[in-house]
XYZ file of C-alpha atoms in Angstrom:
701
model
C 17.665 -20.003 2.955
C 18.998 -20.021 6.513
C 16.503 -20.016 9.342
C 17.325 -18.896 12.893
C 17.927 -21.701 15.315
C 15.153 -22.403 17.754
C 15.314 -22.919 21.491
C 14.200 -25.873 23.493
C 10.827 -25.286 25.087
C 8.582 -26.742 27.638
C 5.169 -27.985 26.765
C 3.657 -26.295 29.734
C 0.508 -25.202 31.359
C 0.935 -21.636 32.600
C 0.966 -22.907 36.182
C 2.345 -26.396 35.605
C 5.868 -27.696 35.900
C 6.877 -30.307 33.378
C 10.108 -31.743 32.251
C 11.839 -29.891 29.399
C 11.202 -31.880 26.227
C 12.432 -29.266 23.665
C 12.039 -31.104 20.397
C 8.529 -32.360 21.126
C 7.313 -28.867 22.020
C 8.880 -27.394 18.909
C 7.308 -30.066 16.721
C 3.937 -29.422 18.317
C 4.279 -25.694 17.672
C 4.902 -26.318 13.973
C 1.961 -28.662 13.526
C -1.733 -28.098 13.118
C -3.936 -26.063 10.775
C -3.373 -22.360 10.050
C -3.906 -20.469 13.272
C -4.441 -17.007 14.668
C -2.182 -16.395 17.650
C -3.031 -14.593 20.892
C -0.182 -13.767 23.254
C -0.766 -13.174 26.972
C 1.739 -11.698 29.374
C 2.263 -14.020 32.331
C 4.950 -11.879 33.909
C 8.070 -9.971 32.858
C 11.584 -11.093 33.663
C 11.935 -8.227 36.141
C 8.299 -8.241 37.194
C 7.544 -8.474 40.907
C 3.826 -7.866 40.506
C 1.543 -8.356 43.440
C -0.439 -11.531 43.767
C -3.673 -9.604 43.175
C -2.392 -8.336 39.805
C -1.282 -11.790 38.702
C -4.630 -13.221 39.795
C -6.506 -10.529 37.853
C -4.473 -11.324 34.709
C -5.322 -14.999 35.154
C -9.052 -14.194 35.497
C -8.955 -12.183 32.259
C -7.247 -15.053 30.431
C -9.869 -17.469 31.701
C -12.701 -15.217 30.492
C -11.206 -15.039 27.017
C -10.634 -18.812 26.920
C -14.274 -19.377 27.853
C -15.462 -17.005 25.113
C -13.309 -18.833 22.569
C -14.807 -22.142 23.652
C -18.335 -20.732 23.341
C -17.465 -19.769 19.768
C -16.559 -23.434 19.108
C -12.932 -22.594 18.378
C -10.042 -24.979 18.842
C -7.368 -23.558 21.158
C -3.856 -24.914 21.722
C -1.713 -23.409 24.468
C 2.033 -23.218 24.855
C 4.276 -21.143 27.120
C 7.784 -19.983 26.354
C 10.817 -21.258 28.222
C 10.950 -18.351 30.675
C 7.172 -18.624 31.285
C 6.733 -14.920 30.602
C 4.399 -15.396 27.639
C 1.490 -17.724 26.964
C 0.627 -18.399 23.310
C -2.869 -19.410 22.224
C -3.018 -20.870 18.714
C -6.651 -20.581 17.605
C -8.292 -22.180 14.603
C -11.872 -22.778 13.477
C -11.303 -26.064 11.686
C -14.704 -27.398 12.729
C -16.556 -24.269 11.575
C -14.911 -23.414 8.241
C -17.526 -25.028 6.019
C -20.570 -23.536 7.766
C -18.893 -20.144 8.052
C -17.811 -20.110 4.408
C -21.256 -21.105 3.173
C -23.008 -18.540 5.375
C -20.724 -15.697 4.251
C -20.369 -16.740 0.612
C -16.585 -17.150 0.757
C -15.364 -17.716 -2.808
C -13.161 -20.673 -3.722
C -11.886 -21.826 -7.103
C -13.739 -24.397 -9.161
C -11.816 -27.069 -11.026
C -10.935 -26.318 -14.633
C -13.422 -28.907 -15.846
C -16.135 -26.624 -14.426
C -14.583 -23.445 -15.831
C -12.181 -22.499 -13.016
C -14.311 -19.553 -11.821
C -14.406 -18.280 -8.252
C -17.615 -19.643 -6.736
C -19.288 -19.074 -3.340
C -18.619 -22.157 -1.222
C -21.297 -24.832 -0.987
C -20.842 -28.062 0.915
C -22.612 -30.125 -1.746
C -20.165 -28.870 -4.373
C -17.231 -29.889 -2.171
C -18.712 -33.366 -1.663
C -18.931 -33.719 -5.452
C -15.255 -32.605 -5.679
C -16.044 -29.559 -7.811
C -13.540 -27.284 -6.050
C -9.814 -27.013 -6.666
C -7.705 -27.897 -3.581
C -6.000 -24.854 -2.076
C -2.384 -24.649 -3.300
C -0.935 -23.520 0.025
C -2.585 -25.991 2.401
C -1.244 -29.478 3.057
C -4.558 -30.926 4.266
C -6.218 -30.934 0.803
C -8.885 -28.461 1.924
C -10.451 -26.101 -0.592
C -9.746 -23.038 1.583
C -6.366 -21.327 1.387
C -4.550 -20.725 4.654
C -5.327 -17.000 4.372
C -9.041 -17.706 3.974
C -8.934 -19.996 7.018
C -7.193 -17.297 9.052
C -9.654 -14.618 7.932
C -12.621 -16.811 8.911
C -11.021 -17.589 12.276
C -10.437 -13.902 12.909
C -14.037 -13.099 11.921
C -15.377 -15.716 14.351
C -13.122 -14.502 17.185
C -14.538 -10.987 16.805
C -18.166 -12.159 16.555
C -20.608 -12.132 19.449
C -20.976 -15.377 21.438
C -24.348 -17.114 21.660
C -24.894 -15.833 25.209
C -24.893 -12.221 23.873
C -21.841 -11.347 25.955
C -19.350 -8.720 24.820
C -17.371 -9.867 21.755
C -13.586 -10.161 21.861
C -11.840 -7.017 20.586
C -8.123 -7.821 20.264
C -7.053 -4.191 19.736
C -8.712 -3.172 23.012
C -7.108 -6.102 24.821
C -3.681 -4.985 23.589
C -4.423 -1.369 24.573
C -5.520 -2.508 28.054
C -2.336 -4.638 28.366
C -4.268 -7.874 28.711
C -2.592 -9.097 25.552
C 1.107 -8.481 25.005
C 2.183 -5.786 22.484
C 1.792 -7.174 18.934
C -0.032 -10.000 20.680
C -2.633 -10.792 18.033
C -1.571 -11.904 14.560
C -1.977 -14.420 11.747
C 0.645 -17.175 11.827
C 2.917 -17.654 8.817
C 2.866 -20.988 6.992
C 6.511 -22.045 6.869
C 6.350 -24.447 3.909
C 4.476 -22.190 1.502
C 6.434 -19.123 2.608
C 9.696 -20.889 1.793
C 8.250 -21.934 -1.548
C 7.534 -18.281 -2.331
C 11.016 -17.111 -1.395
C 13.380 -19.790 -2.641
C 12.818 -20.418 -6.346
C 11.582 -17.001 -7.418
C 12.600 -13.558 -8.549
C 12.781 -12.487 -4.904
C 16.229 -14.107 -4.655
C 19.147 -11.740 -5.284
C 20.741 -14.125 -7.788
C 17.679 -14.065 -10.059
C 16.835 -10.755 -11.735
C 14.737 -11.728 -14.733
C 12.282 -14.440 -13.662
C 8.581 -13.483 -13.512
C 7.029 -12.948 -10.108
C 4.844 -15.782 -8.710
C 1.879 -13.407 -8.507
C -0.817 -16.079 -8.246
C 1.000 -17.634 -5.292
C 1.448 -14.184 -3.711
C -2.296 -13.649 -4.109
C -3.113 -16.968 -2.434
C -0.762 -16.347 0.500
C -1.088 -12.570 1.019
C -4.355 -11.585 -0.662
C -5.345 -9.654 -3.787
C -4.381 -6.227 -2.482
C -0.726 -7.051 -1.872
C -0.559 -9.183 -5.037
C -1.880 -6.223 -7.044
C 0.822 -4.022 -5.537
C 3.564 -6.446 -6.573
C 1.977 -6.560 -10.038
C 2.175 -2.752 -10.245
C 5.746 -2.793 -8.967
C 6.804 -5.335 -11.591
C 5.008 -3.391 -14.340
C 6.770 -0.178 -13.300
C 10.152 -1.925 -13.414
C 9.500 -3.352 -16.872
C 8.416 0.090 -18.155
C 11.585 1.750 -16.806
C 13.899 -0.145 -19.159
C 13.200 2.028 -22.216
C 13.793 5.474 -20.601
C 16.784 4.044 -18.724
C 18.557 2.907 -21.902
C 17.778 6.127 -23.796
C 18.607 8.221 -20.734
C 22.063 6.717 -20.290
C 22.820 7.327 -23.979
C 21.741 10.976 -23.691
C 23.742 11.357 -20.472
C 26.885 9.995 -22.124
C 26.446 12.494 -24.954
C 25.925 15.270 -22.395
C 29.277 14.435 -20.834
C 30.833 14.564 -24.302
C 29.330 17.992 -25.088
C 30.361 19.242 -21.642
C 33.995 18.669 -22.622
C 33.423 20.854 -25.705
C 30.999 23.540 -24.499
C 31.285 23.637 -20.721
C 27.592 22.848 -20.147
C 25.439 19.700 -20.180
C 22.980 20.756 -22.877
C 22.796 18.238 -25.701
C 20.963 18.168 -29.049
C 19.513 14.788 -28.038
C 17.649 16.380 -25.142
C 14.987 17.449 -27.623
C 14.350 13.875 -28.797
C 14.399 12.686 -25.184
C 11.907 15.418 -24.237
C 9.557 14.119 -26.942
C 9.975 10.479 -25.872
C 9.428 10.937 -22.106
C 5.907 12.502 -22.290
C 4.817 9.817 -24.760
C 6.237 7.122 -22.472
C 4.514 8.708 -19.457
C 1.202 8.872 -21.356
C 1.487 5.228 -22.412
C 2.274 4.071 -18.863
C -1.238 4.455 -17.324
C -2.907 3.097 -20.473
C -0.909 -0.130 -20.464
C -1.285 -0.461 -16.707
C -5.060 -0.115 -17.017
C -5.122 -3.069 -19.411
C -2.966 -5.191 -17.103
C -5.103 -4.190 -14.112
C -8.277 -5.196 -15.964
C -6.677 -8.524 -16.845
C -5.867 -9.253 -13.183
C -9.307 -8.068 -12.143
C -10.905 -10.718 -14.342
C -8.365 -13.435 -13.535
C -8.794 -12.937 -9.776
C -12.527 -12.232 -9.963
C -12.445 -8.906 -8.148
C -14.722 -7.236 -10.727
C -17.591 -6.712 -8.273
C -15.494 -6.284 -5.139
C -16.426 -2.657 -4.420
C -20.137 -3.423 -4.907
C -19.879 -6.298 -2.412
C -17.761 -4.366 0.103
C -19.351 -3.919 3.526
C -19.467 -0.733 5.553
C -16.932 -0.134 8.292
C -18.220 -0.799 11.804
C -16.584 2.392 13.075
C -18.512 4.353 10.422
C -21.841 2.946 11.619
C -20.950 3.647 15.253
C -19.527 7.142 14.668
C -21.278 10.001 16.476
C -21.661 12.013 13.256
C -23.149 9.168 11.223
C -26.896 9.529 10.658
C -28.962 6.330 10.565
C -32.118 6.030 8.469
C -34.136 3.311 6.797
C -35.110 2.828 3.160
C -36.799 0.290 0.901
C -34.437 -2.076 -0.893
C -34.969 -1.672 -4.646
C -34.699 -5.428 -5.263
C -36.335 -7.095 -2.244
C -38.578 -4.133 -1.291
C -37.690 -4.793 2.348
C -37.090 -1.942 4.778
C -33.358 -1.891 5.501
C -31.188 0.454 7.570
C -28.606 2.696 5.972
C -26.082 5.166 7.303
C -24.716 8.372 5.802
C -22.440 11.273 6.694
C -21.714 12.917 3.355
C -22.770 16.498 4.003
C -22.461 19.302 1.433
C -19.570 21.509 0.413
C -21.656 24.684 0.627
C -25.108 25.065 2.131
C -27.222 27.928 3.418
C -29.185 25.705 5.789
C -28.325 23.705 8.863
C -30.453 20.619 9.502
C -31.252 19.175 12.909
C -29.940 15.634 13.636
C -33.398 14.148 12.933
C -33.598 16.014 9.595
C -36.950 17.669 10.477
C -35.879 21.273 11.152
C -33.765 23.606 8.984
C -32.133 26.818 10.168
C -30.873 29.386 7.666
C -27.220 30.370 8.007
C -25.788 33.846 7.498
C -22.735 32.511 5.627
C -22.728 29.349 3.476
C -20.449 26.678 4.860
C -19.679 22.965 4.397
C -21.419 20.377 6.520
C -20.887 16.746 7.538
C -17.892 14.964 6.084
C -17.346 17.792 3.589
C -16.593 20.182 6.460
C -14.029 17.802 7.906
C -12.472 17.319 4.468
C -12.158 21.092 4.133
C -10.195 21.192 7.400
C -7.878 18.456 6.124
C -7.216 20.332 2.888
C -6.538 23.550 4.812
C -3.929 21.667 6.841
C -2.304 20.306 3.662
C -2.464 23.746 2.029
C -0.681 25.180 5.064
C 2.153 22.652 4.778
C 2.465 23.246 1.032
C 2.478 27.026 1.545
C 5.201 26.601 4.157
C 7.268 24.605 1.654
C 6.824 27.322 -1.006
C 7.898 30.044 1.431
C 10.960 28.033 2.481
C 11.826 27.428 -1.174
C 11.729 31.106 -2.176
C 13.518 32.254 0.985
C 16.327 29.692 0.666
C 16.788 30.510 -3.007
C 16.953 34.263 -2.440
C 18.922 34.438 0.810
C 20.951 31.210 0.819
C 21.611 29.980 -2.714
C 21.911 33.164 -4.824
C 24.602 34.789 -2.619
C 26.742 31.673 -3.183
C 26.461 31.894 -6.992
C 28.329 33.809 -9.670
C 28.291 33.615 -13.485
C 29.656 30.196 -14.424
C 29.884 29.133 -10.756
C 26.495 27.799 -9.705
C 27.347 24.307 -8.470
C 27.813 25.035 -4.744
C 24.738 27.244 -4.395
C 22.572 24.846 -6.413
C 23.715 21.887 -4.337
C 23.053 23.641 -1.016
C 19.629 24.818 -2.194
C 18.635 21.421 -3.580
C 19.684 19.488 -0.485
C 18.223 22.061 1.948
C 14.807 22.208 0.302
C 14.639 18.419 -0.077
C 15.493 18.008 3.621
C 12.822 20.564 4.629
C 10.282 18.755 2.438
C 11.064 15.409 4.046
C 10.697 16.952 7.519
C 7.301 18.351 6.530
C 6.462 14.891 5.181
C 7.120 13.446 8.638
C 4.652 15.943 10.147
C 2.157 15.037 7.421
C 2.493 11.282 8.058
C 1.951 11.785 11.781
C -1.175 13.921 11.357
C -2.983 12.655 8.260
C -4.184 9.306 9.765
C -6.001 11.253 12.465
C -7.624 13.527 9.887
C -8.735 10.525 7.811
C -10.245 8.833 10.881
C -11.990 12.090 11.745
C -13.475 12.353 8.225
C -15.438 9.135 8.924
C -15.420 7.212 5.639
C -17.999 4.570 4.824
C -15.860 1.710 3.445
C -12.208 0.722 3.548
C -11.848 1.533 -0.169
C -13.328 5.019 0.293
C -11.013 5.581 3.230
C -7.925 4.526 1.271
C -8.870 6.579 -1.785
C -9.240 9.628 0.470
C -5.803 8.976 1.970
C -4.246 8.643 -1.502
C -5.797 11.924 -2.637
C -4.411 13.767 0.409
C -0.956 12.221 -0.049
C -0.853 13.256 -3.721
C -2.042 16.794 -2.961
C 0.765 17.154 -0.440
C 3.605 15.433 -2.308
C 3.178 17.125 -5.702
C 4.350 20.405 -4.151
C 6.939 18.968 -1.777
C 8.738 16.884 -4.404
C 8.582 18.937 -7.578
C 8.109 22.615 -6.678
C 11.812 23.467 -6.306
C 12.693 22.201 -9.799
C 9.629 23.894 -11.325
C 10.397 27.154 -9.506
C 13.952 27.368 -10.853
C 13.042 26.178 -14.347
C 9.936 28.265 -15.023
C 9.498 30.993 -12.376
C 12.819 32.406 -11.141
C 13.701 34.218 -14.402
C 10.179 35.358 -15.239
C 8.440 36.548 -12.068
C 10.076 39.367 -10.139
C 7.397 39.759 -7.452
C 9.913 38.533 -4.864
C 12.723 40.862 -5.942
C 15.722 40.006 -8.069
C 15.748 36.207 -7.929
C 16.785 35.365 -11.498
C 19.524 32.818 -12.193
C 23.085 34.081 -12.885
C 23.212 35.282 -16.513
C 19.633 33.999 -16.887
C 20.998 30.463 -17.273
C 18.782 28.252 -15.104
C 19.313 24.852 -16.745
C 22.609 24.101 -14.909
C 20.871 24.996 -11.641
C 17.829 22.855 -12.438
C 20.057 19.864 -13.198
C 21.767 20.063 -9.800
C 18.614 20.897 -7.813
C 16.631 18.092 -9.457
C 19.451 15.580 -8.932
C 19.788 16.584 -5.265
C 16.032 16.412 -4.682
C 15.832 12.950 -6.192
C 18.886 11.749 -4.242
C 17.697 13.079 -0.874
C 14.222 11.608 -1.435
C 15.752 8.184 -2.165
C 18.078 8.384 0.866
C 15.225 9.315 3.222
C 13.156 6.468 1.857
C 16.047 4.030 2.228
C 16.596 5.185 5.809
C 12.923 5.055 6.819
C 12.040 1.740 5.190
C 15.167 -0.357 5.631
C 18.138 1.139 7.502
C 16.306 2.414 10.589
C 14.159 -0.731 11.043
C 17.301 -2.861 10.756
C 19.200 -0.702 13.267
C 16.228 -0.720 15.641
C 15.894 -4.492 15.422
C 19.641 -4.935 15.880
C 19.646 -2.600 18.909
C 16.712 -4.360 20.580
C 18.382 -7.699 19.973
C 21.639 -6.468 21.543
C 19.769 -5.120 24.571
C 17.831 -8.351 25.079
C 20.803 -10.551 24.263
C 23.996 -8.605 25.153
C 26.238 -11.670 24.970
C 25.104 -12.642 21.479
C 24.032 -16.146 22.529
C 21.870 -17.802 19.871
C 18.544 -18.928 21.340
C 16.156 -21.099 19.410
C 12.565 -19.923 19.662
C 9.090 -21.156 19.013
C 7.580 -19.842 15.752
C 4.916 -17.985 17.762
C 7.584 -16.189 19.767
C 9.579 -15.327 16.643
C 6.550 -13.908 14.881
C 5.291 -12.032 17.899
C 8.638 -10.151 17.923
C 8.014 -9.055 14.315
C 6.304 -5.759 13.534
C 2.877 -5.790 11.852
C 3.043 -5.111 8.122
C 2.020 -1.436 7.691
C 0.300 -1.891 4.329
C 1.220 -0.939 0.791
C -0.006 2.656 0.567
C 3.424 4.159 1.349
C 5.084 1.794 -1.121
C 2.633 2.858 -3.816
C 3.495 6.451 -2.947
C 7.206 5.768 -3.420
C 6.634 4.256 -6.885
C 4.355 7.074 -8.047
C 6.775 9.696 -6.682
C 9.598 8.088 -8.658
C 7.394 8.034 -11.740
C 6.866 11.778 -11.274
C 10.613 12.414 -11.092
C 11.139 10.469 -14.327
C 8.156 11.913 -16.195
C 8.468 15.583 -15.220
C 12.148 16.489 -15.066
C 14.364 13.595 -16.166
C 15.268 15.621 -19.302
C 17.365 17.733 -16.945
C 19.130 14.672 -15.502
C 18.621 11.700 -17.883
C 20.355 9.178 -15.633
C 17.436 9.327 -13.149
C 15.411 6.538 -14.894
C 18.400 4.181 -14.630
C 18.864 5.003 -10.944
C 15.129 4.464 -10.394
C 15.328 1.108 -12.171
C 18.241 -0.122 -10.037
C 16.570 1.067 -6.833
C 13.274 -0.575 -7.789
C 14.920 -3.912 -8.603
C 16.637 -3.928 -5.217
C 13.539 -2.645 -3.414
C 11.373 -5.414 -4.900
C 13.544 -8.107 -3.319
C 13.985 -6.299 -0.009
C 10.259 -5.628 0.288
C 9.305 -9.215 -0.602
C 11.588 -10.562 2.108
C 10.327 -7.918 4.516
C 6.710 -9.037 3.980
C 7.498 -12.741 4.161
C 10.320 -12.977 6.699
C 10.495 -9.971 9.016
C 6.832 -8.885 9.289
C 3.830 -10.545 10.802
C 1.552 -12.077 8.217
C -0.763 -9.326 6.905
C -4.534 -9.714 7.407
C -6.568 -10.468 4.315
C -7.359 -7.441 2.131
C -8.917 -7.348 -1.315
C -8.593 -4.679 -4.008
C -9.897 -4.444 -7.558
C -7.634 -1.571 -8.652
C -4.982 0.840 -7.390
C -7.566 3.513 -6.634
C -6.683 7.189 -6.879
C -3.058 6.393 -7.668
C -4.273 5.839 -11.243
C -5.736 9.364 -11.322
C -2.500 10.884 -10.034
C -0.391 8.966 -12.570
C -2.653 10.291 -15.326
C -2.189 13.819 -13.974
C 1.605 13.449 -13.914
C 1.536 12.102 -17.481
C -0.366 15.206 -18.615
C 1.931 17.561 -16.695
C 4.969 15.855 -18.239
C 3.987 17.246 -21.657
C 4.031 20.783 -20.242
C 7.224 20.465 -18.172
C 9.295 18.708 -20.843
C 8.182 21.122 -23.567
C 8.998 24.157 -21.433
C 12.317 22.701 -20.297
C 13.482 22.255 -23.879
C 11.907 25.423 -25.250
C 12.518 27.906 -22.424
C 15.086 26.669 -19.928
C 17.526 24.550 -21.928
C 19.768 25.741 -24.757
C 19.485 22.445 -26.625
C 17.118 23.974 -29.220
C 19.952 26.229 -30.387
C 21.791 23.167 -31.699
C 19.100 23.045 -34.405
C 18.119 26.737 -34.675
C 21.061 28.843 -33.428
C 19.413 32.203 -34.270
C 15.929 31.502 -32.908
C 14.359 34.501 -31.154
C 12.252 34.369 -27.992
C 9.086 34.697 -30.078
C 10.251 31.743 -32.146
C 10.860 29.723 -28.968
C 7.313 30.461 -27.780
C 5.917 29.266 -31.103
C 8.119 26.180 -30.884
C 6.754 25.399 -27.397
C 3.151 25.846 -28.570
C 3.608 23.577 -31.597
C 5.485 20.880 -29.658
C 2.987 20.918 -26.790
C -0.068 20.738 -29.064
C 1.539 17.984 -31.117
C 2.227 15.886 -28.001
C -1.312 16.424 -26.704
C -2.745 15.292 -30.048
C -0.602 12.138 -29.966
C -1.678 11.504 -26.360
C -5.352 11.751 -27.337
C -4.781 9.332 -30.220
C -2.996 6.905 -27.882
C -5.917 7.115 -25.444
C -8.280 6.121 -28.223
C -6.123 3.288 -29.548
C -4.788 1.708 -26.343
C -7.445 2.601 -23.808
C -10.446 0.423 -23.200
C -11.338 -2.648 -21.228
C -9.223 -5.761 -21.627
C -11.618 -7.590 -23.983
C -10.014 -11.041 -23.894
C -9.955 -11.076 -20.092
C -13.591 -10.021 -19.943
C -14.623 -12.675 -22.466
C -12.732 -15.422 -20.592
C -14.304 -14.286 -17.317
C -17.797 -14.355 -18.827
C -17.197 -17.879 -20.148
C -16.080 -19.014 -16.693
C -19.126 -17.366 -15.133
C -21.439 -19.111 -17.607
C -19.913 -22.512 -16.817
C -20.230 -21.783 -13.115
C -23.878 -20.834 -13.481
C -24.579 -24.017 -15.463
C -23.009 -26.061 -12.656
C -25.029 -24.248 -9.985
C -28.264 -24.661 -11.953
C -27.563 -28.366 -12.355
C -26.897 -28.807 -8.621
C -29.972 -26.773 -7.704
C -32.168 -28.939 -9.936
C -30.710 -32.104 -8.430
C -31.358 -30.708 -4.944
C -34.972 -29.859 -5.819
C -35.455 -33.336 -7.284
C -34.204 -34.975 -4.071
C -36.589 -32.835 -2.029
């Protein structure tokens, strides 16, 4: 793997003048324990700031340095060559053990003690009970990500003198820190180890992902995403192979009949709902296995409340007796009710009766969010019907539906993606306004809103043509030419899938690359290669935005395959090829072109699982109706079947598939027993070790 060349730098105090020693400064920048980096603006290249402004910036830097020293943090400073930026590499090497023991940071025990994740204790480390971290060269028991998370936690904590704690986001907003001026530093050696010998190389398409190493370096949440991505890819092989065979036969029948209906569509329509129903069941087992392997079983019970939730104006604070310790502890709530006839005062003592029942608290804010989403979905439905009636139908004639179908499919998909942009801009503000208690609750709420919005935007056009246009005349004469909607559905579905993939490719990869290339050309018009310090390289990277949008892309693709791929059987193969490429691009994006993500844990994929289950259920209905009502493939078997016969066929096929789905739920579903048993054995060995150490400690006392 080729790395960009680095520049010569001065080891410099922000006000000092020293001789350029390039290599020594670069070596110093690459040494030391894992560090959190703060970046201060000294001046810009074209900055002619007044002396008072420069002095004020220097005073602010001094205050922050003093706070870091009071927190007993180790700080190393280095300026860039132009002396426009000052980098502070911060680590808490002297505080890791005390911090980890106070917070119960979990580290892995050696296999001789069971290999469980155990809260850190210094006496256990002295007895060499812990496994050395695989990504740290200093033989410490803490991974580099754990060290960075503890450093970040200490930086944000309140100093002993009760002064205001450091809030990096506010410092960036107030322009004391440079833009993107607070981040975790990448570890070059372990990052290269992740990239070079693994599936994330383009020349290797079949090796398993190094998921345990991804977990150590990036955290459980991102590792779980890559697990889900790999599972989705492996599950796509079966529908891809069958789909390409059906598609080839469709091309053959098209030469004979002039349409793409095939007798094998019926078998494919039976297979796809069963595949879609099996998908969430097998994923649940794999998810349970990882939950036990990574010891995230009790994560949501141990999760702490968000500080912004506790400080929110609408959050009500009360006290209660802890059911275990019987101590009086504070608690906060802002749940509200969906419908109530009474309005309570902030102290909860007075109640006023309302004339009309209405939601209160968070429920009222959720109702506003859903009204916003409903408005966007209604707008998409109106656009769909209007474009079909006034744009597409006038372009169609019996046997000539390609042009109108293509224009309609592309137009509606483009409108949906534009509405999606509006949704992405607004929904974070709604979620913040809703005031959720924990990060998991907040993410689950976001997922639910995304799914509510996307199910209409992505799939309504195909469903409208397939099931509504010929059967509901409330909007006038909108039926397909000669009542034949299957050729239209095939084109509309293919266009919708293609436009969705192109928008995603543009938003996630093409535009960021063009933006980065343009910025680089502006800053370096002559194309001269400058070597840079690792801090300067990583400060120029964008923060990693998280995995929620990437989950959304996978689940959206799953919906395309599960709901309507009978109309266009090559879609699973296209999804497979895109996912294989996307896996490698995304891995390199996380590891090479993004700042190192902060630590995040997750025990499951949240509400995405619920939405996948919903799509699997809907796939039985859509595939049955496509074959029984919209397609002519059933006539290959029963050429004289009447409409009443087709309705009976749909009912029998649908009920049969639902019965098989219920049987599959009973057979496949359930907790991963072997993983649970192994986890319980590890926990028992851990408890035996802790009991032994506690007894030895009591004996010494």
